[in-house]
Amino acid sequence: MPVKISVFLYRTPSLSLEEFKKRYEAHVKLVKKLAGEDFPLSHHRNYISRNAVEIPPDGSTARNAFTPATILRGRQPDFDFDAYAELTFADQIAYQAFAAKIYAPDAAAQIAADEDKFLDRLKLGIALVGEVRVTSLSGLVVMHRVESPMW
């Protein structure tokens, strides 16, 4: 059964949006190199659309006062993260093999040192996705469900 992990990333406040994207893309290459064949089946990265403004909008946050998210519904504080990613693994064993490699002391030190260059690591959020549902023109399909993970 596939395992999916969601990651919410916040850039270092002093970093521009473009520099954040550049550094995150390089970071993914580093993680891929360290994980080797145990890299996830896929690692989707989604960057929040932001616009540079001269005057912060009402309800802006200190983190993104001059780069508010392009919000279709909701509030600025709900969109302080700059990117979210979804990592997909074939199964729990594949995730555990990946985790063993990236949490090994040498790899973990390299990853942390790199993250310090572009991420606000105190705000970084990572969660296991419990169920995936997809609605298409043909209807709803439950793609997978994690009943009781053994972490």
XYZ file of C-alpha atoms in Angstrom:
151
model
C 0.000 0.000 0.000
C 1.506 3.389 -0.970
C 2.680 5.771 1.744
C 2.415 9.532 1.249
C 4.051 12.229 3.336
C 3.052 15.915 3.245
C 5.659 18.573 3.994
C 4.943 22.276 4.630
C 7.967 24.521 4.106
C 8.602 28.082 5.254
C 11.491 30.035 3.781
C 13.957 31.937 5.901
C 12.326 35.413 6.132
C 15.346 37.186 4.620
C 15.296 34.987 1.494
C 13.532 36.031 -1.703
C 10.901 33.750 -3.206
C 13.093 32.971 -6.221
C 16.134 32.202 -4.072
C 13.973 29.934 -1.884
C 12.805 27.972 -4.960
C 16.356 27.715 -6.291
C 17.698 26.447 -2.976
C 14.825 24.016 -2.429
C 15.293 22.502 -5.894
C 19.006 22.060 -5.113
C 18.057 20.541 -1.755
C 15.893 17.922 -3.448
C 18.884 16.953 -5.598
C 20.992 16.573 -2.441
C 18.376 14.368 -0.768
C 18.053 12.303 -3.960
C 21.826 11.793 -4.028
C 21.893 10.770 -0.357
C 18.885 8.451 -0.631
C 19.960 6.844 -3.894
C 17.597 4.086 -4.995
C 15.481 4.667 -1.854
C 14.350 8.134 -3.001
C 10.531 8.359 -3.133
C 8.632 7.248 -6.224
C 7.709 10.916 -6.588
C 8.405 14.206 -4.828
C 5.885 16.840 -5.910
C 6.693 20.437 -4.976
C 4.035 23.136 -5.010
C 4.972 26.770 -4.507
C 2.411 29.253 -3.180
C 1.677 32.040 -5.652
C 2.783 35.352 -4.125
C 2.840 38.933 -5.367
C 5.219 41.682 -4.317
C 3.373 44.731 -2.965
C 4.474 48.115 -1.633
C 1.771 48.327 1.022
C 0.833 45.213 3.017
C -2.821 44.154 2.650
C -5.176 44.014 5.617
C -4.617 40.878 7.650
C -1.072 40.401 6.354
C 1.506 38.624 8.458
C 4.976 39.769 9.406
C 6.523 36.839 7.506
C 4.919 37.732 4.174
C 3.786 41.329 4.643
C 5.194 42.425 1.279
C 4.689 39.109 -0.520
C 1.090 38.088 0.212
C -0.312 34.848 -1.151
C -2.735 35.012 -4.049
C -5.729 33.861 -2.029
C -8.928 32.689 -3.632
C -10.550 31.965 -0.280
C -9.215 32.187 3.251
C -6.911 34.498 5.180
C -3.267 35.478 4.709
C -2.141 33.896 8.012
C -3.401 30.521 6.757
C -0.925 30.711 3.858
C 2.335 31.666 5.529
C 4.051 28.521 4.231
C 5.876 29.033 0.947
C 5.660 25.539 -0.481
C 4.145 22.197 0.236
C 5.424 18.887 -1.008
C 4.047 15.394 -1.298
C 6.396 12.428 -1.203
C 5.060 9.080 -2.370
C 6.627 5.746 -1.458
C 5.664 2.292 -2.733
C 4.944 1.109 0.810
C 5.974 1.475 4.432
C 9.126 -0.595 3.886
C 10.208 1.788 1.112
C 9.597 4.793 3.381
C 11.592 3.174 6.193
C 14.520 2.488 3.841
C 14.471 6.160 2.767
C 14.239 7.352 6.390
C 17.136 5.105 7.438
C 19.349 6.718 4.815
C 18.427 10.366 5.392
C 18.445 10.104 9.188
C 21.837 8.395 9.282
C 24.186 10.787 11.133
C 26.293 11.927 8.157
C 23.329 12.378 5.803
C 21.224 14.072 8.498
C 24.039 16.546 9.164
C 24.335 17.389 5.451
C 20.575 17.814 5.119
C 20.322 20.017 8.226
C 23.234 22.214 7.111
C 21.604 22.679 3.719
C 18.153 23.376 5.196
C 19.647 26.062 7.428
C 20.460 28.021 4.247
C 16.842 28.432 3.121
C 14.288 27.001 5.580
C 12.785 28.169 8.828
C 13.292 24.713 10.336
C 11.292 25.560 13.473
C 8.150 25.964 11.366
C 8.761 22.969 9.059
C 5.807 20.563 9.199
C 5.783 16.912 8.101
C 2.775 14.586 8.348
C 1.703 11.159 7.192
C -1.244 11.252 4.780
C -3.907 8.846 6.019
C -6.118 8.494 2.975
C -6.026 9.613 -0.643
C -9.199 10.144 -2.650
C -9.317 11.345 -6.224
C -12.381 12.659 -7.987
C -12.286 12.691 -11.750
C -14.848 12.911 -14.513
C -15.514 9.200 -14.063
C -16.187 9.467 -10.312
C -14.534 8.987 -6.907
C -11.798 6.450 -6.356
C -10.189 5.750 -2.974
C -6.553 5.440 -3.972
C -5.208 4.217 -0.647
C -5.740 4.383 3.073
C -3.258 4.001 5.908
C -5.037 2.095 8.659
C -2.448 1.712 11.397
C 1.088 2.689 10.466
C 3.912 0.943 12.286
C 6.495 3.708 12.694
